[in-house]
Amino acid sequence: MGDHYMTQLGSAMAGIMFVWAIFRQWFPEELGEHIEKYFHKLVSYIYPYLQITFHEYQGDGFERSKAYVAIERYLSTNSSKRAKRLKANVVKDCQSVVLSMDDHEEVIDEFKGIKIWWASSKTVPQQRALFSYRDDDEKRFYKLTCHRKDRDIVTKVYLQHVLDEGENIAVKTRQRKLYTNSKSESEWGRNRRMWSHIVFEHPSTFDTLAMDPKKKKEILNDLRKFSKSKDYYKKVGKSWKRGYLLYGPPGTGKSSMIAAMANLLEYDIYDLELTSVKDNTDLRKLLIDTSSKSIIVIEDIDCSLDLTGQRKEKKGDGKKDEKDSIEKKAKGEKDKENKGSEVTLSGLLNFIDGLWSACGSERLIVFTTNYVEKLDPALIRRGRMDKHIELSYCCFESFKVLAKNYLDVESHELFATIGRLLEETNMTPADVAENLMPKSDEDNADSCLNNLIKSLEDAKEEARLKAIEDAKIKAEEEEEGKKSKENGEIVQESDAKVDDEGKKDDI
Ligand SMILES: Nc1ncnc2c1ncn2[C@@H]1O[C@H](COP(=O)(O)OP(=O)(O)OP(=O)(O)O)[C@@H](O)[C@H]1O
Ligand SMILES: [Mg+2]
């Protein structure tokens, strides 16, 4: 049976039903029922199809039906190539165009050898409602038609497949967001949200990230494995999250790497500013308010809070703490707010892997720091920060990535010199990148590479001078140290003498 015939037959049947509905009133009740019964039998004999409709708005809902939206997405990616007439919707906050089937357009989908017809259509109400919530009162719907014999597979498998696919497409095309918790005073209203956000558009990717290719590969594999390991985490009884600690000197690409991670996995980013979190309770609220498929970032964790200091104090003497807390209470509420954050180390540890951290799933927690040795070991033990990644000064391999990205050169006679200089000097990828960037229209690869060589030589000279200076200072300090030590010994000796004398006196 041709597809065309199928639809025509369908509308012919609908026509007959319509005529029947008008004439029915003139038949005696019983006869009417009889005729209807046989008519339905006849219909199912010559029209062996099943139809399912999906309306855009269900009942009184003001929200578009989820199924309708999913079907729309599914059909627009799977059928927009086949449909002849398309409708373009500009999605408001997305600034992108979504193509979908135009009204009364039909497409055929195939699933496991089964043919499924989809039609988009609308009903226009006879009378326009006086007060309409939507500007147009047309009711749109999708109609699915399939063969009766495929009923089970269509209703049980195919529809689920369509909904899942629609969901997947939504995840892929959604706009990712960058959230932050720092806010101005005026926003402390009643309905304030814990996080405010902007659209996340950072161009950094793992391709543009300059680092040792082996290390990069390892991190990429780690991330990909994580994003696919839902069942594994469930099996081993861990909540589905992973901690990364990125450390290294400023300008080595820690922030860039976080952006690259978000771009790779298509996650949202929550940039947590610890200093504007009031206390541990607020920290927990923030955590609960995050969605899955996200990266929670705490940058420069060593600077955010004096975490190590607080802990030592607690271990120290209890009396002092008690006194402190009484003083705090006396100062009153207002002062507390001005004082900034009262988040403690244990609050933060709980944030990372306490019971509450299990809400939501598929999350990365990333800390960055310039001084890894300053952090409390409890904070960065495996299980909390599962993977420690050191980003360090630019090596030759990193340089090659930068040269390719910034200048489009993959090899050059100056590369050898640069490689040697990079081994002798420490220069961050940020500085190398800056030197490689053309500063005027006349700049080309040669001049940029020469610029870099010059900077590297300068840096080397500077480092040499600094080393000499440092050595000098150290020598002086040692000298002084020796002197004071000698003095100390003398003092001690004289003390001893006094002591002896004292004893003599006693005797
Ligand atoms: N490894 C890298 N690959 C590519 N570009 C880099 C790399 N490291 C630094 N850059 C460049 O330098 C700039 C600064 O890097 P980034 O902000 O990632 O450094 P950071 O390690 O986060 O520094 P900080 O510790 O000060 O926060 C970036 O905009 C990027 O262009
Ligand atoms: Mg940074």
Coordinates of C-alpha atoms and ligand atoms in Angstrom, one line a residue:
M1 CA 0.0 0.0 0.0
G2 CA 1.4 3.3 -1.0
D3 CA 1.9 6.0 1.7
H4 CA -0.2 8.4 -0.3
Y5 CA -3.1 6.0 -0.5
M6 CA -2.8 5.4 3.2
T7 CA -3.4 9.1 4.1
Q8 CA -6.1 9.5 1.6
L9 CA -7.9 6.5 2.9
G10 CA -7.5 7.9 6.4
S11 CA -9.1 11.2 5.5
A12 CA -11.9 9.4 3.5
M13 CA -12.7 7.4 6.6
A14 CA -12.8 10.5 8.7
G15 CA -15.1 12.0 6.2
I16 CA -17.5 9.0 6.4
M17 CA -17.5 9.2 10.1
F18 CA -18.4 12.8 10.0
V19 CA -21.3 12.2 7.6
W20 CA -22.4 9.3 9.8
A21 CA -22.4 11.5 12.9
I22 CA -24.9 13.8 11.2
F23 CA -27.2 11.1 9.8
R24 CA -27.1 9.0 12.9
Q25 CA -29.9 10.9 14.7
W26 CA -32.4 9.8 12.0
F27 CA -31.8 6.1 12.7
P28 CA -33.5 4.3 15.5
E29 CA -31.1 3.9 18.5
E30 CA -30.6 0.2 18.2
L31 CA -30.1 0.1 14.5
G32 CA -27.7 3.0 14.8
E33 CA -25.6 1.0 17.3
H34 CA -25.6 -1.9 15.0
I35 CA -24.5 0.1 12.0
E36 CA -21.8 1.7 14.0
K37 CA -20.4 -1.6 15.2
Y38 CA -20.2 -3.0 11.7
F39 CA -18.8 0.2 10.4
H40 CA -16.0 0.0 12.9
K41 CA -15.4 -3.6 12.0
L42 CA -15.2 -2.6 8.4
V43 CA -12.9 0.3 9.1
S44 CA -10.5 -1.9 11.0
Y45 CA -10.6 -4.3 8.1
I46 CA -9.8 -1.9 5.3
Y47 CA -8.0 0.6 7.5
P48 CA -5.7 -1.4 9.7
Y49 CA -3.9 1.5 11.3
L50 CA -3.5 2.9 14.7
Q51 CA -3.5 6.6 15.4
I52 CA -2.1 8.4 18.4
T53 CA -2.3 12.1 18.9
F54 CA -0.1 14.3 21.1
H55 CA -1.4 17.7 21.9
E56 CA 0.7 20.6 22.6
Y57 CA -1.1 21.7 25.6
Q58 CA -2.8 19.1 27.9
G59 CA -6.0 20.0 29.6
D60 CA -5.7 23.4 31.1
G61 CA -2.0 23.4 31.4
F62 CA -0.2 26.5 30.4
E63 CA 3.0 24.5 30.0
R64 CA 3.7 22.8 26.8
S65 CA 3.4 19.1 27.1
K66 CA 6.8 17.4 27.6
A67 CA 5.9 14.7 25.1
Y68 CA 5.0 17.3 22.5
V69 CA 8.2 19.2 22.9
A70 CA 10.3 16.0 22.8
I71 CA 8.5 14.8 19.7
E72 CA 9.0 18.2 18.1
R73 CA 12.7 18.1 18.7
Y74 CA 13.0 14.5 17.6
L75 CA 11.2 15.2 14.4
S76 CA 13.0 18.4 13.7
T77 CA 16.4 16.6 13.7
N78 CA 15.3 13.4 12.2
S79 CA 12.9 14.6 9.6
S80 CA 13.8 18.1 8.7
K81 CA 15.8 16.7 5.8
R82 CA 12.8 14.9 4.5
A83 CA 10.0 17.2 5.1
K84 CA 9.4 19.7 2.3
R85 CA 7.9 22.5 4.2
L86 CA 9.5 23.6 7.4
K87 CA 8.7 26.1 10.0
A88 CA 11.4 28.2 11.7
N89 CA 11.0 29.1 15.3
V90 CA 13.5 31.5 16.8
V91 CA 14.0 30.3 20.3
K92 CA 13.8 33.4 22.5
D93 CA 16.8 33.1 24.9
C94 CA 18.7 30.9 22.6
Q95 CA 19.1 33.2 19.6
S96 CA 19.1 30.2 17.4
V97 CA 16.7 28.8 14.8
V98 CA 14.9 25.6 15.4
L99 CA 13.4 24.0 12.3
S100 CA 10.3 21.9 12.7
M101 CA 7.7 20.5 10.4
D102 CA 5.1 23.0 9.1
D103 CA 1.4 22.4 9.8
H104 CA -0.2 19.6 7.8
E105 CA 3.2 18.3 6.8
E106 CA 3.9 14.6 6.9
V107 CA 7.1 12.6 7.4
I108 CA 7.8 8.9 7.6
D109 CA 10.1 7.5 10.2
E110 CA 11.5 4.1 10.2
F111 CA 12.3 2.1 13.4
K112 CA 13.5 -1.5 13.3
G113 CA 11.9 -2.0 9.9
I114 CA 8.6 -0.5 11.0
K115 CA 7.1 2.5 9.2
I116 CA 5.7 5.2 11.3
W117 CA 3.9 8.2 9.8
W118 CA 4.0 11.5 11.6
A119 CA 1.8 14.4 10.8
S120 CA 1.7 17.8 12.4
S121 CA -1.6 19.5 12.4
K122 CA -3.8 21.9 14.3
T123 CA -7.4 22.5 15.1
V124 CA -8.8 26.0 14.8
P125 CA -11.7 26.5 17.2
Q126 CA -15.0 27.7 15.8
Q127 CA -15.4 30.6 18.2
R128 CA -12.4 32.5 19.5
A129 CA -12.3 32.6 23.2
L130 CA -12.7 36.1 24.6
F131 CA -9.8 35.7 26.9
S132 CA -7.1 33.6 25.6
Y133 CA -3.8 33.0 27.4
R134 CA -2.1 32.5 24.1
D135 CA -2.2 34.8 21.2
D136 CA -3.5 32.2 18.9
D137 CA -6.0 29.7 20.0
E138 CA -5.1 27.0 17.5
K139 CA -4.4 23.7 19.1
R140 CA -1.5 22.0 17.6
F141 CA -0.9 18.3 17.8
Y142 CA 1.2 15.6 16.3
K143 CA -0.5 12.5 15.0
L144 CA 1.3 9.2 14.8
T145 CA 0.0 6.6 12.5
C146 CA 1.3 3.0 12.4
H147 CA 0.1 -0.4 11.5
R148 CA -2.0 -2.2 14.0
K149 CA 0.2 -5.2 14.0
D150 CA 3.1 -3.0 15.2
R151 CA 1.0 -1.6 18.1
D152 CA 3.1 -3.1 20.9
I153 CA 6.5 -2.2 19.6
V154 CA 5.4 1.3 18.7
T155 CA 3.7 2.1 22.1
K156 CA 6.3 0.3 24.2
V157 CA 9.6 0.8 22.5
Y158 CA 9.3 3.4 19.7
L159 CA 7.6 6.1 21.7
Q160 CA 10.2 5.7 24.6
H161 CA 12.9 6.0 22.0
V162 CA 11.4 9.2 20.6
L163 CA 11.1 10.8 24.1
D164 CA 14.6 9.8 25.0
E165 CA 16.1 11.1 21.8
G166 CA 14.2 14.3 22.2
E167 CA 15.6 14.7 25.7
N168 CA 19.1 14.0 24.4
I169 CA 18.8 16.6 21.7
A170 CA 17.6 19.1 24.3
V171 CA 20.7 18.4 26.4
K172 CA 23.0 18.8 23.4
T173 CA 21.5 22.0 22.1
R174 CA 20.8 23.6 25.4
Q175 CA 22.6 26.7 26.4
R176 CA 25.1 26.0 29.1
K177 CA 25.2 28.4 32.1
L178 CA 27.8 29.9 34.3
Y179 CA 26.5 30.3 37.8
T180 CA 27.9 32.4 40.6
N181 CA 26.8 32.8 44.2
S182 CA 28.3 36.3 44.8
K183 CA 25.7 38.9 44.7
S184 CA 25.1 42.5 45.5
E185 CA 23.4 43.6 48.7
S186 CA 20.3 44.7 47.0
E187 CA 19.6 41.2 45.8
W188 CA 19.1 39.9 49.3
G189 CA 15.3 39.9 48.8
R190 CA 12.8 37.4 49.9
N191 CA 12.8 35.3 46.8
R192 CA 16.4 35.5 46.1
R193 CA 17.9 32.6 44.3
M194 CA 21.0 31.1 45.7
W195 CA 22.8 31.3 42.3
S196 CA 22.6 33.8 39.5
H197 CA 23.8 32.9 36.1
I198 CA 24.8 34.1 32.7
V199 CA 25.2 32.1 29.5
F200 CA 28.4 30.2 29.5
E201 CA 30.4 30.8 26.3
H202 CA 34.1 30.1 26.8
P203 CA 36.1 29.1 23.7
S204 CA 38.7 27.0 25.6
T205 CA 38.7 23.4 24.6
F206 CA 41.2 20.6 25.0
D207 CA 42.5 21.2 21.5
T208 CA 43.5 24.7 22.4
L209 CA 44.9 23.7 25.8
A210 CA 48.7 23.6 25.8
M211 CA 50.0 20.8 27.9
D212 CA 51.9 17.5 27.7
P213 CA 49.9 15.4 25.2
K214 CA 50.2 12.3 27.3
K215 CA 48.8 14.0 30.3
K216 CA 46.1 15.6 28.2
K217 CA 45.0 12.2 26.9
E218 CA 44.9 10.8 30.4
I219 CA 42.6 13.6 31.6
L220 CA 40.4 13.3 28.5
N221 CA 40.0 9.6 29.1
D222 CA 39.3 10.1 32.7
L223 CA 36.6 12.6 32.0
R224 CA 35.0 10.5 29.3
K225 CA 35.0 7.4 31.4
F226 CA 33.4 9.4 34.3
S227 CA 30.6 10.7 32.2
K228 CA 29.7 7.2 31.0
S229 CA 30.0 5.4 34.4
K230 CA 26.6 5.9 35.8
D231 CA 26.0 2.2 36.4
Y232 CA 29.4 1.6 37.7
Y233 CA 29.2 4.2 40.4
K234 CA 25.9 2.7 41.4
K235 CA 27.3 -0.7 41.5
V236 CA 30.2 0.2 43.8
G237 CA 27.9 2.3 46.0
K238 CA 29.5 5.7 45.3
S239 CA 27.6 8.8 44.4
W240 CA 28.3 9.8 40.9
K241 CA 30.8 12.6 41.3
R242 CA 34.5 13.2 41.0
G243 CA 36.9 15.7 42.4
Y244 CA 39.8 17.3 40.6
L245 CA 42.5 19.4 42.1
L246 CA 44.3 21.6 39.6
Y247 CA 47.4 23.2 40.9
G248 CA 50.3 25.2 39.5
P249 CA 51.7 28.7 39.1
P250 CA 49.4 31.5 37.9
G251 CA 48.9 31.6 34.1
T252 CA 49.4 27.9 33.5
G253 CA 45.8 27.2 32.3
K254 CA 43.9 26.1 35.4
S255 CA 40.8 28.2 34.6
S256 CA 41.2 27.4 30.9
M257 CA 41.1 23.7 31.7
I258 CA 37.9 24.0 33.7
A259 CA 36.3 25.7 30.7
A260 CA 37.6 23.0 28.5
M261 CA 36.1 20.3 30.8
A262 CA 32.7 22.0 30.7
N263 CA 32.9 22.3 26.9
L264 CA 33.9 18.7 26.6
L265 CA 31.2 17.2 28.8
E266 CA 28.6 19.9 28.1
Y267 CA 28.2 20.7 31.8
D268 CA 27.1 23.8 33.5
I269 CA 29.6 25.6 35.7
Y270 CA 28.9 26.7 39.3
D271 CA 31.7 29.1 40.3
L272 CA 31.5 29.0 44.1
E273 CA 32.9 32.1 45.8
L274 CA 33.6 30.8 49.3
T275 CA 34.2 34.2 50.8
S276 CA 30.6 35.3 50.1
V277 CA 29.1 32.2 51.7
K278 CA 27.8 33.1 55.1
D279 CA 28.2 29.9 56.9
N280 CA 28.0 26.1 56.6
T281 CA 24.3 26.1 56.3
D282 CA 24.4 28.5 53.4
L283 CA 27.0 26.3 51.8
R284 CA 24.7 23.3 52.1
K285 CA 21.8 25.3 50.6
L286 CA 24.0 26.2 47.6
L287 CA 24.9 22.6 47.1
I288 CA 21.3 21.5 47.1
D289 CA 20.5 24.2 44.6
T290 CA 22.9 22.9 41.9
S291 CA 21.8 20.7 39.1
S292 CA 23.3 17.5 37.8
K293 CA 25.6 17.6 34.8
S294 CA 27.6 20.4 36.3
I295 CA 31.1 21.4 37.5
I296 CA 31.3 23.0 40.9
V297 CA 34.4 25.2 41.0
I298 CA 36.2 26.7 43.9
E299 CA 39.1 28.8 42.6
D300 CA 42.2 29.6 44.6
I301 CA 41.0 27.5 47.5
D302 CA 44.1 28.4 49.6
C303 CA 43.1 32.1 49.5
S304 CA 39.4 31.8 50.0
L305 CA 39.5 30.8 53.6
D306 CA 42.1 30.3 56.2
L307 CA 41.1 26.7 56.4
T308 CA 44.3 25.3 57.9
G309 CA 44.5 28.1 60.5
Q310 CA 41.0 27.5 61.8
R311 CA 41.7 23.8 62.3
K312 CA 44.9 24.4 64.2
E313 CA 43.2 26.9 66.5
K314 CA 40.5 24.3 67.3
K315 CA 43.1 21.8 68.2
G316 CA 44.9 24.3 70.3
D317 CA 43.3 25.4 73.6
G318 CA 39.6 25.2 74.1
K319 CA 39.5 28.1 76.5
K320 CA 40.5 30.6 73.9
D321 CA 37.8 29.3 71.6
E322 CA 35.2 29.7 74.2
K323 CA 36.2 33.2 74.9
D324 CA 36.1 33.9 71.2
S325 CA 32.6 32.6 70.7
I326 CA 31.3 34.6 73.7
E327 CA 32.8 37.7 72.2
K328 CA 31.3 36.9 68.8
K329 CA 27.8 36.6 70.3
A330 CA 28.2 39.9 72.0
K331 CA 29.0 41.6 68.8
G332 CA 25.6 40.9 67.4
E333 CA 24.1 39.9 64.1
K334 CA 25.1 42.9 62.0
D335 CA 28.7 42.6 62.6
K336 CA 28.6 39.0 61.7
E337 CA 27.5 39.7 58.2
N338 CA 30.2 42.2 57.7
K339 CA 32.7 39.8 58.9
G340 CA 32.4 37.7 55.8
S341 CA 32.5 34.0 55.7
E342 CA 32.2 31.6 58.6
V343 CA 32.6 28.5 56.6
T344 CA 34.8 26.0 58.3
L345 CA 37.0 23.3 57.0
S346 CA 34.6 20.7 58.3
G347 CA 31.8 22.5 56.6
L348 CA 33.7 22.3 53.3
L349 CA 34.6 18.7 53.8
N350 CA 30.9 17.9 54.3
F351 CA 30.1 19.9 51.2
I352 CA 32.4 17.7 49.2
D353 CA 31.5 14.3 50.4
G354 CA 29.0 14.5 53.2
L355 CA 25.6 12.9 52.9
W356 CA 24.1 16.0 51.2
S357 CA 26.7 15.8 48.4
A358 CA 24.9 12.7 47.1
C359 CA 21.9 14.7 46.0
G360 CA 22.0 15.2 42.3
S361 CA 24.5 13.3 40.2
E362 CA 27.0 13.5 37.5
R363 CA 29.0 16.3 39.1
L364 CA 32.6 17.3 39.0
I365 CA 34.1 19.3 41.9
V366 CA 37.2 21.2 40.9
F367 CA 39.5 23.1 43.2
T368 CA 42.3 25.2 41.9
T369 CA 45.3 26.5 43.9
N370 CA 48.7 28.0 43.3
Y371 CA 50.1 26.4 46.4
V372 CA 49.1 22.8 46.8
E373 CA 51.3 22.3 49.9
K374 CA 49.4 24.9 51.8
L375 CA 46.1 22.9 51.7
D376 CA 45.0 20.7 54.5
P377 CA 45.7 17.0 53.6
A378 CA 42.1 16.1 54.6
L379 CA 40.8 18.4 51.9
I380 CA 42.6 16.8 49.1
R381 CA 42.8 13.2 50.0
R382 CA 41.7 10.7 47.3
G383 CA 37.9 10.3 47.5
R384 CA 37.5 14.0 47.9
M385 CA 39.9 15.2 45.3
D386 CA 40.3 12.0 43.3
K387 CA 42.6 13.3 40.7
H388 CA 45.4 15.8 41.2
I389 CA 46.5 17.5 38.1
E390 CA 49.6 19.7 38.0
L391 CA 49.7 22.4 35.4
S392 CA 53.2 23.8 35.1
Y393 CA 55.5 25.9 33.0
C394 CA 55.4 25.7 29.3
C395 CA 57.3 22.7 27.8
F396 CA 58.2 22.2 24.2
E397 CA 55.2 20.1 23.6
S398 CA 52.9 22.8 25.0
F399 CA 54.6 25.4 22.9
K400 CA 53.9 23.4 19.8
V401 CA 50.2 23.4 20.6
L402 CA 50.3 27.2 21.1
A403 CA 52.3 27.8 18.0
K404 CA 49.8 25.8 16.0
N405 CA 46.8 27.6 17.5
Y406 CA 48.2 31.1 17.5
L407 CA 50.3 31.1 14.3
D408 CA 49.2 28.1 12.3
V409 CA 52.8 26.8 12.2
E410 CA 53.6 23.2 12.9
S411 CA 57.3 23.3 12.4
H412 CA 59.9 26.1 11.9
E413 CA 63.6 26.5 12.0
L414 CA 63.4 28.5 15.2
F415 CA 61.6 25.7 17.0
A416 CA 64.9 24.0 18.1
T417 CA 66.2 27.2 19.7
I418 CA 62.9 27.8 21.5
G419 CA 62.8 24.2 22.7
R420 CA 66.3 24.6 24.2
L421 CA 65.4 27.9 25.8
L422 CA 62.1 26.5 27.3
E423 CA 64.1 23.8 29.0
E424 CA 66.4 26.4 30.6
T425 CA 63.8 28.9 31.6
N426 CA 60.4 28.8 33.3
M427 CA 57.8 30.6 31.3
T428 CA 54.1 30.1 31.8
P429 CA 51.9 29.2 28.8
A430 CA 50.1 32.5 29.3
D431 CA 53.3 34.4 28.7
V432 CA 54.3 32.3 25.8
A433 CA 50.9 32.8 24.2
E434 CA 51.1 36.5 24.7
N435 CA 54.4 36.6 22.9
L436 CA 53.1 34.5 20.1
M437 CA 50.2 36.8 19.4
P438 CA 50.6 39.1 16.4
K439 CA 50.6 42.7 17.7
S440 CA 50.2 44.4 14.3
D441 CA 49.3 43.6 10.7
E442 CA 53.0 43.4 9.8
D443 CA 53.7 40.7 12.4
N444 CA 54.1 37.2 10.9
A445 CA 55.2 33.8 12.2
D446 CA 58.9 34.7 12.0
S447 CA 58.6 37.9 13.9
C448 CA 56.4 36.4 16.6
L449 CA 58.7 33.5 17.1
N450 CA 61.6 35.9 17.3
N451 CA 59.8 37.9 19.9
L452 CA 59.3 34.8 21.9
I453 CA 63.0 34.0 21.7
K454 CA 63.9 37.4 22.9
S455 CA 61.5 37.3 25.8
L456 CA 62.8 33.8 26.7
E457 CA 66.4 35.1 26.7
D458 CA 65.4 38.1 28.8
A459 CA 63.6 35.8 31.3
K460 CA 66.6 33.6 31.4
E461 CA 68.9 36.5 32.2
E462 CA 66.5 37.8 34.8
A463 CA 66.3 34.4 36.4
R464 CA 70.1 34.2 36.5
L465 CA 70.5 37.6 38.2
K466 CA 67.8 36.7 40.6
A467 CA 69.5 33.5 41.5
I468 CA 72.7 35.4 42.2
E469 CA 70.8 37.9 44.4
D470 CA 69.1 35.1 46.2
A471 CA 72.3 33.3 46.9
K472 CA 73.8 36.5 48.3
I473 CA 70.9 37.1 50.6
K474 CA 70.9 33.5 51.7
A475 CA 74.6 33.7 52.4
E476 CA 74.1 36.8 54.5
E477 CA 71.3 35.3 56.4
E478 CA 73.4 32.3 57.2
E479 CA 76.2 34.5 58.3
E480 CA 73.8 36.3 60.6
G481 CA 72.3 33.1 61.8
K482 CA 75.7 31.8 62.8
K483 CA 76.6 35.0 64.6
S484 CA 73.4 35.0 66.6
K485 CA 73.8 31.4 67.4
E486 CA 77.3 32.1 68.8
N487 CA 75.8 34.9 70.8
G488 CA 73.1 32.7 72.1
E489 CA 75.7 30.1 73.2
I490 CA 77.6 32.8 75.0
V491 CA 74.4 33.9 76.7
Q492 CA 73.6 30.4 77.7
E493 CA 77.1 29.9 79.0
S494 CA 76.9 33.0 81.2
D495 CA 73.4 31.8 82.4
A496 CA 75.0 28.5 83.4
K497 CA 77.6 30.3 85.3
V498 CA 75.0 32.4 87.1
D499 CA 73.2 29.2 87.9
D500 CA 76.4 27.6 89.2
E501 CA 77.0 30.6 91.3
G502 CA 73.5 30.5 92.6
K503 CA 74.0 26.9 93.7
K504 CA 77.2 27.8 95.4
D505 CA 75.3 30.4 97.3
D506 CA 72.7 27.9 98.3
I507 CA 75.3 25.7 99.7
Ligands
LIG1 N1 47.9 25.6 29.1 C1 47.4 26.6 28.4 N2 47.0 26.4 27.1 C2 46.5 27.4 26.4 N3 46.4 28.7 26.8 C3 46.8 28.9 28.1 C4 47.3 27.9 28.9 N4 47.7 28.4 30.1 C5 47.4 29.7 30.0 N5 46.8 30.1 28.8 C6 46.4 31.4 28.4 O1 46.7 32.3 29.5 C7 45.5 32.8 30.0 C8 45.4 32.7 31.5 O2 45.3 31.3 31.8 P1 44.4 30.8 33.0 O3 43.4 31.9 33.4 O4 43.8 29.5 32.6 O5 45.4 30.6 34.1 P2 45.3 30.1 35.6 O6 46.2 28.9 35.7 O7 43.9 29.9 35.9 O8 45.9 31.3 36.4 P3 45.5 31.7 37.9 O9 46.2 30.8 38.8 O10 46.1 33.1 38.0 O11 44.0 31.7 38.1 C9 44.3 32.1 29.3 O12 43.4 33.0 28.9 C10 45.0 31.4 28.1 O13 44.8 32.2 26.9
MG2 MG 42.5 31.0 37.2

